[in-house]
């Protein structure tokens, strides 16, 4: 394998013959089919609107191309050029990311295959587990099934090797092995061959890998059939825990492919058009608790915050009490607080494993002749009710009581992918796979409608701007501009004051959180240390934690995050207030959004008032109001991005303060290293607590709030000043050369009304 590996197949055209089971389901499908047809009509309407809007924009852009090529272009014309070309070049819709969040063996790949209408496609966990890299799956317009496999860069891999070598230090002093140690040995052997685990870091970086690594760090696979791509992809992302897959009968190329798994960062899979999943939906198979590799762990955190919907996937036998699930629920709720997530769904897989004997043991009063199907359905409903209650209770503790997600009726879906295909006990309706598909379609249609509305409003602003230029006078009255400029400055100042009041609400819970953190830090750190009480190899895990600046995903001890552990008491105190400040529904006078909405409305009202008493024409008024909406949406995006930085600033500050401590502990070697690492960590943490570590974290968070206030007001001042400058610019000959877009504007308005 050299360079990009591209495989083609000629087994025939795309077929969906595998999408239906041979057994007829025991249900009436008409309502489901009718509902899908209605959705298809809505979707086609959206697609037609999008296509027409893009065509109108593209044609309009071409009509002005000759003006945009001139030298020494006036500022107002350059402004128009930048707006319309940027809008024309970017996609109308952003992808909808749905994250499948679960531990290995939970059934994520099997579930995703079934959602896609494929029984066997993506490799699934079996006797050999799959890699912990992320797998993105989406629909495209190609007739091929394609996978792009992205590898760690050379720099990222060298850092990984350095960390693995440090993990292996002094391992011969203790004969007891653990999962982390065994994993490190297998990673190095997979890439560098036998004896690699005995070499130093310097020796390894000089050693030529036993596998061919493409210079592009990207491998491309392409097939015309789903099964063929699945088989080709299998050796790359399966068999993470060793090379047992290179069994007798495996050819040398497949064996080499299996050895690449330590280098794989993420995989992007695209499939041909599907009636089951619309184009624009991206499923992301996310490892449950992160990754021991630093780069993959960073991507893990970013992907969670990027998702609009997060599905926590759990095997029916591990629904309650699993530590991994607690971490996943916590991360999903955090994504709702500081990311793009607006939907959390808990998916219980493999409900077909429930049997009659188990049901009767837990239901002594049940009839002895209960059927297997009744036992499954009865247990399924109980699980759904119980898990919905516990999940809702956890979300209520961190999210506003009126949050949209808390009003969601179906939080939990108990499913069976196996029975969806076999239909031996359950009906298709019983398996709830179609319910999940309907959930995806609703999310997609709601998102597409909202994005289309925003896109067409931006097009209208461009047309309004052209209309403004047409109506511009040779010598516009500067009084109107000055009056509006003064008004804007006053309102931005008022917004700044109300924002400072809202953010000031964080001070008291932060003070209480700091007190709580000071009282609990020793106990919380001891809990981390107690995880390795019975393990003689825990010193290696602690060293890995220190090398990674306090965060490490262990195969034995799950996710260990000392920084978050220390910050947790502060988060517990601030979460409710943080959520209230950034809430989007049922706003209070202390909600940031309420202040922003008030500012926006007062500005628009001023425009209306000015039109009544001056000769400010309707085209200028329309532009000012529409451009105000665009500016405020940009502010919303800015807040969303900054919100994450603010929230994470507590643990980031703690990590920064403790960085020298981690470095010191990571260099501890020799006898009693575990006890010495623990002592070093505890002593230094205690010292930094005395030096006001938690208070510094608090001040840093409040500083981040202040930065956001400044960024909002600075951006508003700049954007509104630019808007007024364009609206009241002086006429020139070029303005008369601009095309008339009244018809195009009317078409966009008509389509916008269809969506509304």
XYZ file of C-alpha atoms in Angstrom:
756
model
C 0.000 0.000 0.000
C 1.635 3.228 -1.161
C 0.042 6.661 -1.165
C -3.732 6.778 -1.294
C -5.159 3.329 -1.736
C -8.154 3.440 -4.093
C -10.139 0.339 -4.879
C -12.959 0.115 -7.389
C -15.489 -2.586 -8.045
C -17.805 -3.378 -10.888
C -20.306 -5.652 -9.252
C -23.248 -3.765 -10.650
C -25.442 -0.769 -9.855
C -26.526 0.345 -6.423
C -29.146 -1.976 -4.982
C -31.321 -1.919 -1.889
C -32.220 -5.590 -2.005
C -30.813 -6.016 1.503
C -33.034 -3.353 3.015
C -36.022 -5.626 3.576
C -36.348 -8.727 5.666
C -37.773 -11.842 4.057
C -40.415 -12.254 6.744
C -43.487 -10.021 6.560
C -43.823 -7.998 9.786
C -46.933 -8.568 11.856
C -48.318 -5.033 11.653
C -50.236 -2.634 9.468
C -47.604 -0.491 7.663
C -49.918 2.002 5.995
C -49.776 4.779 8.588
C -45.979 4.605 8.648
C -45.816 4.712 4.843
C -48.304 7.598 4.661
C -46.318 9.618 7.183
C -43.118 9.021 5.217
C -44.797 10.166 2.013
C -45.874 13.390 3.721
C -42.313 13.923 4.938
C -40.974 13.224 1.458
C -43.239 15.935 0.076
C -41.972 18.412 2.680
C -38.378 17.432 1.983
C -38.783 17.787 -1.778
C -40.347 21.206 -1.222
C -37.364 22.277 0.903
C -34.938 20.952 -1.703
C -36.763 22.807 -4.489
C -36.738 26.023 -2.470
C -33.029 25.630 -1.741
C -32.245 24.925 -5.402
C -34.246 27.926 -6.629
C -32.716 30.224 -4.020
C -29.180 29.168 -4.958
C -29.944 29.601 -8.651
C -31.362 33.098 -8.087
C -28.323 34.057 -6.018
C -25.881 32.617 -8.570
C -27.562 34.404 -11.481
C -27.667 37.672 -9.532
C -23.969 37.361 -8.729
C -23.151 36.876 -12.432
C -25.085 40.030 -13.354
C -22.685 42.071 -11.220
C -19.433 40.274 -12.040
C -18.258 42.986 -14.468
C -18.526 45.600 -11.721
C -16.585 43.451 -9.258
C -13.545 43.167 -11.568
C -12.752 46.882 -11.652
C -9.699 48.357 -9.937
C -9.941 50.920 -7.129
C -13.456 49.763 -6.310
C -15.418 52.131 -4.012
C -15.828 50.882 -0.453
C -19.592 50.468 -0.661
C -19.334 48.368 -3.833
C -16.563 46.233 -2.317
C -18.869 45.658 0.649
C -21.627 44.426 -1.676
C -19.181 42.213 -3.576
C -17.894 40.571 -0.402
C -21.404 39.925 0.912
C -22.824 38.348 -2.232
C -19.747 36.295 -3.213
C -19.362 34.923 0.322
C -23.031 33.985 0.422
C -22.855 32.419 -3.040
C -19.782 30.322 -2.232
C -20.865 28.796 1.069
C -23.394 25.958 1.388
C -26.935 26.923 2.256
C -27.178 24.233 4.925
C -24.791 22.971 7.566
C -24.718 19.226 8.287
C -26.826 17.843 11.115
C -24.504 15.822 13.357
C -25.982 12.951 15.367
C -23.521 11.392 17.800
C -23.811 7.734 18.811
C -22.133 7.715 22.180
C -21.382 4.339 23.765
C -18.800 1.855 24.971
C -17.376 -0.875 22.771
C -19.857 -3.732 22.483
C -22.904 -1.536 23.170
C -24.162 -2.149 19.644
C -23.541 1.287 18.085
C -22.343 -0.038 14.723
C -25.097 -2.661 14.513
C -27.676 0.006 15.352
C -26.248 2.422 12.798
C -26.140 -0.275 10.106
C -29.825 -0.981 10.718
C -30.798 2.711 10.695
C -29.059 2.887 7.307
C -30.988 -0.174 6.107
C -27.916 -2.421 5.966
C -27.649 -5.549 8.073
C -23.914 -5.929 7.490
C -21.941 -2.844 6.534
C -19.793 -1.109 9.150
C -17.639 -3.584 11.110
C -19.259 -4.455 14.416
C -17.744 -5.517 17.714
C -17.574 -9.256 17.955
C -14.776 -11.438 19.200
C -12.457 -8.563 18.314
C -13.234 -5.006 19.353
C -13.227 -2.092 16.959
C -10.879 0.860 17.034
C -11.673 3.790 19.281
C -11.391 6.264 16.427
C -14.452 8.195 15.360
C -16.396 6.996 12.334
C -18.499 9.564 10.426
C -21.224 8.193 8.154
C -23.224 10.353 5.754
C -25.174 10.219 2.493
C -23.779 11.772 -0.692
C -24.815 11.908 -4.337
C -22.183 9.468 -5.551
C -23.180 5.975 -6.648
C -20.219 4.551 -4.745
C -19.651 3.577 -1.133
C -16.503 5.343 -0.003
C -14.322 5.524 3.096
C -11.547 7.991 3.810
C -9.236 6.842 6.586
C -7.291 9.697 8.186
C -4.080 8.847 10.053
C -2.304 10.679 12.845
C 0.262 13.173 11.586
C 3.956 12.421 12.133
C 4.069 14.941 14.994
C 0.973 13.465 16.646
C 2.375 9.952 16.323
C 5.747 10.916 17.825
C 3.972 12.380 20.850
C 1.991 9.157 21.183
C 5.173 7.053 21.034
C 6.814 9.201 23.719
C 3.830 8.697 26.030
C 3.703 4.948 25.400
C 7.419 4.526 26.135
C 6.997 6.398 29.397
C 4.097 4.089 30.291
C 6.353 1.062 29.772
C 9.176 2.301 31.989
C 10.241 -0.130 34.758
C 7.510 -2.583 33.832
C 9.816 -5.546 34.502
C 10.052 -4.596 38.181
C 6.517 -5.938 38.599
C 5.295 -9.035 36.810
C 1.628 -7.987 36.965
C 0.368 -6.696 33.627
C -2.729 -4.613 33.049
C -4.814 -3.480 30.105
C -2.970 -0.169 29.689
C 0.423 -1.877 29.667
C -0.648 -4.616 27.265
C -2.226 -2.036 24.965
C 0.974 0.045 24.867
C 3.048 -3.029 23.962
C 0.650 -4.043 21.182
C 0.581 -0.522 19.727
C 4.370 -0.358 19.436
C 4.685 -3.892 18.087
C 1.968 -3.276 15.518
C 3.911 -0.373 14.022
C 7.566 -1.277 14.707
C 7.496 -5.067 15.031
C 8.765 -7.490 17.661
C 11.035 -6.005 20.292
C 9.680 -2.487 19.843
C 8.474 -2.423 23.452
C 12.078 -2.812 24.658
C 13.394 0.219 22.745
C 13.786 3.801 23.917
C 11.903 6.688 22.375
C 15.036 7.831 20.512
C 15.537 4.333 19.092
C 11.919 4.050 17.979
C 11.866 7.352 16.072
C 14.928 6.090 14.164
C 13.269 2.721 13.504
C 11.546 2.193 10.180
C 7.921 1.049 10.683
C 7.134 -2.492 9.572
C 4.047 -1.165 7.822
C 3.746 1.173 4.846
C 2.374 4.543 5.936
C 1.069 6.649 3.033
C 2.770 10.069 2.829
C -0.635 11.747 2.455
C -1.777 10.177 5.751
C -5.082 9.414 4.005
C -6.302 6.082 2.647
C -9.301 6.023 0.313
C -11.464 2.964 -0.303
C -14.239 2.957 -2.894
C -16.741 0.216 -3.802
C -20.046 -0.103 -5.607
C -21.559 -2.422 -2.970
C -21.971 -1.825 0.767
C -20.770 -5.290 1.800
C -17.610 -4.930 -0.263
C -16.688 -1.636 1.382
C -17.478 -3.111 4.803
C -15.126 -6.025 4.172
C -12.403 -3.708 2.893
C -12.800 -1.359 5.850
C -12.922 -4.109 8.456
C -9.164 -4.691 8.976
C -8.530 -0.971 9.447
C -10.964 -0.317 12.286
C -11.450 -3.734 13.857
C -9.003 -5.642 16.059
C -7.833 -2.774 18.194
C -6.592 -4.954 21.021
C -4.017 -6.897 19.101
C -3.002 -8.668 15.974
C -4.895 -11.884 16.608
C -6.786 -11.019 13.423
C -3.725 -11.805 11.345
C -4.726 -15.415 11.492
C -3.855 -18.225 9.184
C -5.444 -17.548 5.839
C -5.136 -13.755 6.090
C -3.053 -12.442 3.220
C -0.054 -10.196 3.865
C -1.853 -7.042 2.690
C -4.756 -7.609 5.091
C -2.319 -8.350 7.910
C -0.530 -5.067 7.212
C -3.828 -3.198 7.137
C -4.632 -4.623 10.567
C -1.384 -3.185 11.912
C -2.392 0.373 10.970
C -5.050 0.679 13.678
C -2.851 2.613 16.175
C -2.351 5.377 13.600
C -5.987 5.820 12.611
C -7.416 9.156 13.743
C -10.870 9.080 12.189
C -12.818 7.529 9.325
C -15.345 9.262 7.036
C -17.761 6.939 5.240
C -20.195 8.102 2.553
C -23.012 6.068 1.041
C -25.200 6.589 -2.059
C -28.595 8.346 -1.795
C -30.947 6.592 0.605
C -34.685 6.778 1.219
C -34.064 6.083 4.896
C -31.506 8.802 5.699
C -31.534 12.235 4.018
C -28.435 13.903 2.639
C -27.045 16.339 5.201
C -27.317 14.011 8.208
C -23.937 12.886 9.575
C -23.862 10.032 12.076
C -20.766 10.050 14.296
C -19.792 6.857 16.106
C -18.149 8.333 19.233
C -16.098 6.163 21.639
C -17.773 6.106 25.031
C -15.341 7.790 27.425
C -12.680 9.252 25.163
C -9.320 7.902 24.074
C -5.874 7.310 25.534
C -4.417 9.032 22.469
C -4.274 12.783 23.106
C -5.364 13.862 19.609
C -8.258 11.401 19.423
C -9.367 12.469 22.917
C -9.386 16.132 21.882
C -11.465 15.208 18.832
C -13.779 13.225 21.137
C -14.550 16.345 23.175
C -14.974 18.568 20.121
C -17.287 16.096 18.355
C -19.630 15.904 21.331
C -20.022 19.687 21.345
C -20.564 19.731 17.565
C -23.536 17.359 17.644
C -27.108 18.627 17.472
C -28.363 15.304 18.804
C -26.571 12.819 21.066
C -27.647 9.200 21.404
C -26.296 7.409 24.458
C -26.236 3.747 23.427
C -26.236 1.001 26.075
C -26.653 -2.768 26.045
C -29.869 -3.872 27.806
C -27.741 -5.746 30.359
C -25.764 -2.600 31.287
C -28.423 0.106 31.394
C -28.071 1.071 35.052
C -25.065 1.692 37.271
C -22.278 1.679 34.688
C -19.666 4.379 35.342
C -19.168 4.873 31.611
C -22.850 5.778 31.202
C -22.592 8.376 33.951
C -19.691 9.992 32.099
C -21.634 9.921 28.818
C -24.778 11.466 30.319
C -22.672 14.153 31.978
C -20.906 14.980 28.694
C -24.227 15.023 26.798
C -25.756 17.449 29.303
C -22.629 19.605 29.076
C -23.071 19.640 25.275
C -26.574 21.055 25.834
C -25.168 23.702 28.160
C -22.218 24.898 26.080
C -22.420 23.198 22.668
C -24.874 22.856 19.795
C -26.791 19.933 21.287
C -30.547 20.369 21.646
C -31.518 16.704 21.853
C -30.459 13.765 24.042
C -31.774 10.275 23.354
C -30.970 7.142 25.359
C -30.996 4.004 23.180
C -31.184 0.613 24.901
C -29.970 -2.051 22.482
C -30.359 -5.845 22.255
C -33.718 -6.047 24.005
C -34.151 -9.428 22.274
C -31.806 -10.820 24.987
C -34.652 -10.575 27.525
C -36.138 -14.041 28.077
C -39.245 -15.441 29.761
C -37.435 -16.978 32.756
C -35.778 -13.667 33.573
C -39.117 -11.876 33.266
C -40.885 -14.365 35.545
C -38.175 -14.094 38.208
C -38.685 -10.327 38.389
C -42.500 -10.616 38.075
C -43.609 -13.393 40.489
C -47.278 -12.639 39.929
C -47.123 -12.930 36.142
C -48.834 -15.751 34.259
C -46.548 -18.770 33.764
C -47.578 -19.078 30.121
C -46.418 -15.570 29.193
C -44.945 -15.461 25.678
C -41.378 -14.389 24.902
C -42.697 -11.357 23.015
C -44.877 -10.285 25.968
C -41.913 -10.704 28.319
C -39.725 -8.510 26.095
C -42.413 -5.852 25.620
C -43.251 -5.773 29.338
C -39.610 -5.380 30.362
C -39.052 -2.890 27.567
C -41.796 -0.605 28.839
C -40.497 -0.824 32.408
C -36.962 0.015 31.295
C -38.252 2.900 29.213
C -40.248 4.373 32.107
C -37.472 3.943 34.665
C -34.644 5.234 32.467
C -36.732 8.193 31.275
C -37.343 9.188 34.881
C -33.667 8.968 35.937
C -32.415 10.728 32.795
C -34.950 13.540 33.160
C -33.999 14.003 36.822
C -30.310 14.337 35.920
C -31.024 16.853 33.182
C -33.270 18.923 35.476
C -30.349 19.405 37.871
C -28.263 21.123 35.187
C -30.673 22.560 32.605
C -33.427 25.205 32.875
C -36.769 23.692 33.891
C -38.351 24.882 30.649
C -35.537 23.618 28.385
C -36.930 22.161 25.182
C -35.231 18.824 25.757
C -37.055 18.364 29.083
C -40.380 18.674 27.272
C -39.421 15.899 24.860
C -41.817 12.961 25.136
C -39.540 10.157 23.914
C -36.189 10.289 25.702
C -35.597 6.526 25.651
C -35.793 4.030 22.772
C -35.383 0.320 23.642
C -34.503 -1.327 20.309
C -33.517 -4.621 18.726
C -31.552 -4.478 15.482
C -31.409 -8.280 15.374
C -35.188 -8.686 15.549
C -35.671 -5.911 12.999
C -34.080 -8.273 10.477
C -35.056 -11.707 11.845
C -38.635 -11.022 12.989
C -38.648 -14.277 14.955
C -40.275 -12.846 18.098
C -40.952 -9.140 17.629
C -42.586 -7.091 14.903
C -40.786 -4.263 13.162
C -42.865 -1.823 15.187
C -41.829 -3.554 18.418
C -38.134 -3.049 17.606
C -38.581 0.782 17.547
C -36.016 1.134 14.733
C -38.586 2.972 12.622
C -39.286 5.231 15.602
C -35.616 6.232 15.701
C -35.640 6.846 11.952
C -38.695 9.084 12.350
C -36.862 10.922 15.125
C -33.934 11.553 12.750
C -36.224 12.768 9.978
C -38.042 15.203 12.285
C -34.763 16.615 13.568
C -33.516 16.978 10.012
C -36.658 18.663 8.646
C -36.823 21.108 11.565
C -33.140 21.980 11.174
C -33.343 22.301 7.374
C -36.354 24.600 7.584
C -34.640 26.880 10.104
C -31.393 27.019 8.130
C -33.223 27.708 4.859
C -35.078 30.602 6.454
C -31.813 32.133 7.669
C -30.160 31.607 4.274
C -32.931 33.309 2.332
C -33.080 36.198 4.780
C -29.399 36.794 4.067
C -30.147 36.823 0.317
C -32.897 39.379 0.914
C -30.420 41.609 2.754
C -28.150 41.606 -0.309
C -31.063 42.576 -2.578
C -32.145 45.239 -0.101
C -28.616 46.630 -0.151
C -28.750 46.974 -3.944
C -32.109 48.687 -3.553
C -30.557 51.063 -1.030
C -27.837 51.990 -3.518
C -30.444 52.669 -6.205
C -32.290 55.055 -3.895
C -29.207 56.828 -2.548
C -29.185 60.576 -3.004
C -26.243 62.542 -4.396
C -25.873 64.366 -1.094
C -27.624 62.382 1.671
C -28.564 64.232 4.828
C -25.906 63.367 7.442
C -28.284 64.255 10.273
C -30.114 60.917 10.048
C -26.903 58.957 10.174
C -25.605 60.975 13.123
C -28.889 60.590 14.991
C -28.915 56.819 14.474
C -25.248 56.539 15.354
C -25.806 58.351 18.656
C -28.853 56.206 19.389
C -26.914 52.999 18.651
C -24.071 54.019 20.939
C -26.484 54.673 23.799
C -28.302 51.354 23.311
C -25.055 49.391 23.046
C -23.931 51.004 26.300
C -27.240 50.000 27.922
C -26.838 46.441 26.582
C -23.335 46.304 28.038
C -24.644 47.358 31.454
C -27.463 44.784 31.448
C -25.035 42.076 30.264
C -22.688 42.912 33.135
C -25.615 42.597 35.552
C -26.511 39.159 34.116
C -22.934 37.924 34.259
C -22.539 39.396 37.728
C -25.035 36.789 38.953
C -22.236 34.232 38.610
C -20.177 35.792 41.377
C -22.074 34.386 44.369
C -22.348 30.760 43.119
C -18.667 30.924 42.143
C -17.744 32.047 45.669
C -19.810 29.180 47.109
C -18.251 26.796 44.619
C -14.744 27.839 45.612
C -15.578 27.200 49.289
C -16.964 23.789 48.403
C -13.931 22.941 46.257
C -11.544 23.876 49.084
C -13.469 21.612 51.463
C -13.690 18.642 49.105
C -10.468 18.572 47.092
C -8.638 16.102 49.349
C -11.565 13.685 49.416
C -12.016 13.947 45.644
C -8.336 13.296 44.931
C -8.368 10.358 47.342
C -11.242 8.873 45.318
C -9.047 9.006 42.236
C -6.191 7.353 44.097
C -8.470 4.676 45.588
C -9.316 3.383 42.104
C -5.899 1.741 41.996
C -5.905 0.427 45.555
C -5.672 -3.224 44.502
C -3.575 -2.715 41.374
C 0.210 -2.960 41.536
C 0.412 -1.287 38.126
C -1.516 1.831 39.099
C 1.727 3.851 39.167
C 1.848 3.550 35.370
C -1.681 4.883 35.047
C -0.922 7.785 37.388
C 2.200 8.587 35.406
C 0.158 8.600 32.204
C -2.332 10.956 33.896
C 0.526 13.305 34.778
C 2.095 13.124 31.311
C -1.280 14.160 29.852
C -1.583 17.090 32.272
C -4.158 15.451 34.505
C -6.343 13.652 31.950
C -6.016 10.041 30.804
C -8.403 7.402 29.472
C -7.345 4.099 30.994
C -8.459 0.706 29.718
C -8.539 -0.438 33.350
C -9.755 2.581 35.333
C -11.930 4.348 32.748
C -11.550 8.128 32.287
C -9.427 9.873 34.913
C -9.566 13.684 34.902
C -7.987 15.300 37.956
C -8.634 18.840 36.707
C -12.345 18.209 36.276
C -12.437 16.311 39.571
C -11.063 19.373 41.395
C -13.385 21.762 39.545
C -16.508 19.622 39.971
C -17.700 21.225 43.270
C -17.581 24.639 41.587
C -19.501 23.356 38.561
C -22.125 21.888 40.892
C -22.719 25.343 42.398
C -22.753 27.367 39.163
C -24.634 25.105 36.730
C -28.137 26.359 37.514
C -27.170 30.041 37.272
C -25.053 29.451 34.162
C -28.018 27.754 32.486
C -30.401 30.593 33.443
C -28.102 33.249 32.003
C -27.780 31.467 28.654
C -31.308 30.078 28.421
C -33.214 30.499 25.155
C -36.797 29.842 26.280
C -38.996 31.536 28.915
C -36.485 34.336 29.311
C -36.150 36.305 32.533
C -34.822 39.843 32.901
C -31.435 38.352 33.860
C -31.145 36.178 30.744
C -28.536 37.370 28.251
C -30.916 36.599 25.381
C -33.588 38.847 26.905
C -31.182 41.813 26.894
C -30.142 41.069 23.314
C -33.760 40.753 22.159
C -34.648 44.026 23.847
C -31.720 45.788 22.193
C -32.636 44.416 18.754
C -36.292 45.438 19.091
C -35.480 48.949 20.300
C -33.154 49.457 17.340
C -35.839 48.319 14.875
C -38.424 50.527 16.562
C -36.088 53.498 16.115
C -35.895 52.768 12.391
C -39.696 52.721 12.193
C -39.996 55.986 14.120
C -37.423 57.653 11.894
C -39.341 56.683 8.762
C -42.478 58.380 10.101
C -40.843 61.758 10.698
C -38.224 61.882 7.928
C -37.862 61.069 4.260
C -36.061 57.788 5.050
C -37.401 55.570 2.275
C -38.768 52.060 2.581
C -35.760 50.388 0.895
C -33.374 51.834 3.479
C -35.731 50.844 6.286
C -35.979 47.268 5.007
C -32.217 46.993 4.728
C -31.607 48.382 8.208
C -34.078 45.959 9.807
C -32.906 42.924 7.835
C -29.233 43.699 8.386
C -29.923 44.101 12.113
C -31.248 40.526 12.174
C -28.096 39.293 10.412
C -25.860 41.144 12.864
C -27.744 39.731 15.849
C -27.527 36.156 14.487
C -23.768 36.633 14.201
C -23.762 37.709 17.860
C -25.650 34.515 18.757
C -22.966 32.437 17.023
C -20.245 34.375 18.840
C -21.907 33.692 22.194
C -22.236 29.975 21.414
C -18.518 29.713 20.661
C -17.470 31.761 23.685
C -19.829 29.959 26.059
C -17.732 26.791 25.752
C -14.517 28.686 26.537
C -16.108 30.299 29.588
C -17.478 27.037 30.960
C -14.240 25.111 30.491
C -12.080 27.921 31.887
C -12.304 26.501 35.434
C -10.595 23.203 34.663
C -8.302 24.806 32.058
C -7.033 27.252 34.714
C -6.572 24.461 37.238
C -4.697 22.397 34.646
C -2.429 25.340 33.838
C -1.643 26.006 37.514
C -0.931 22.318 38.189
C 1.148 21.813 35.037
C 4.532 22.019 36.865
C 3.168 19.615 39.473
C 2.179 17.099 36.791
C 5.592 17.417 35.174
C 7.351 16.774 38.474
C 5.197 13.724 39.256
C 5.634 12.310 35.725
C 9.411 12.186 36.222
C 9.232 10.083 39.387
C 10.820 6.641 38.897
C 12.076 3.734 40.938
C 10.968 2.136 44.172
C 7.584 3.099 45.671
C 6.909 5.331 42.677
C 3.133 5.010 43.062
C 3.147 6.296 46.642
C 5.634 9.022 45.739
C 3.558 10.183 42.747
C 0.457 10.321 44.944
C 2.303 12.248 47.639
C 3.768 14.700 45.125
C 0.372 15.324 43.555
C -1.388 15.775 46.895
C 1.314 18.039 48.358
C 1.432 20.268 45.303
C -2.350 20.432 44.971
C -2.608 21.337 48.662
C 0.052 24.008 48.182
C -1.724 25.492 45.163
C -5.052 25.476 47.020
C -3.357 27.521 49.750
C -2.074 29.820 47.000
C -5.689 30.444 45.917
C -5.891 28.083 42.930
C -9.677 27.905 43.057
C -9.970 31.656 43.530
C -7.785 32.165 40.445
C -10.030 29.807 38.477
C -13.038 31.848 39.614
C -11.402 35.111 38.583
C -10.467 33.646 35.222
C -14.072 32.624 34.579
C -15.327 36.101 35.514
C -12.631 37.557 33.254
C -13.924 35.390 30.402
C -17.437 36.724 31.033
C -16.044 40.264 30.861
C -14.244 39.403 27.617
C -17.519 38.204 26.119
C -19.209 41.450 27.135
C -16.466 43.439 25.416
C -16.573 41.246 22.313
C -20.353 41.637 21.989
C -20.322 45.400 22.356
C -17.228 45.906 20.173
C -18.658 43.777 17.376
C -22.043 45.523 17.568
C -20.418 48.955 17.423
C -18.287 47.968 14.428
C -21.088 46.227 12.495
C -23.721 48.911 13.079
C -21.267 51.688 12.186
C -20.513 49.854 8.938
C -24.244 49.357 8.293
C -24.999 53.046 8.740
C -22.050 54.034 6.582
C -23.344 51.860 3.742
C -26.960 52.987 4.154
C -26.129 56.679 4.011
C -23.223 56.592 1.572
C -23.005 59.162 -1.238
C -24.335 58.263 -4.681
C -22.005 57.725 -7.641
C -22.317 56.602 -11.249
C -21.586 52.982 -10.395
C -24.734 52.731 -8.310
C -26.814 53.413 -11.378
C -25.039 50.538 -13.148
C -26.250 47.999 -10.576
C -28.963 45.624 -11.873
C -32.540 45.768 -10.627
C -33.378 42.737 -8.475
C -37.003 43.483 -7.628
C -38.291 40.296 -9.320
C -35.640 38.135 -7.682
C -36.390 39.734 -4.335
C -40.087 38.975 -4.733
C -39.342 35.328 -5.563
C -37.226 34.908 -2.430
C -39.937 36.561 -0.308
C -42.572 34.214 -1.726
C -40.465 31.142 -0.944
C -39.756 32.457 2.535
C -43.488 32.776 3.141
C -43.898 29.119 2.103
C -41.484 28.103 4.851
C -43.119 30.307 7.459
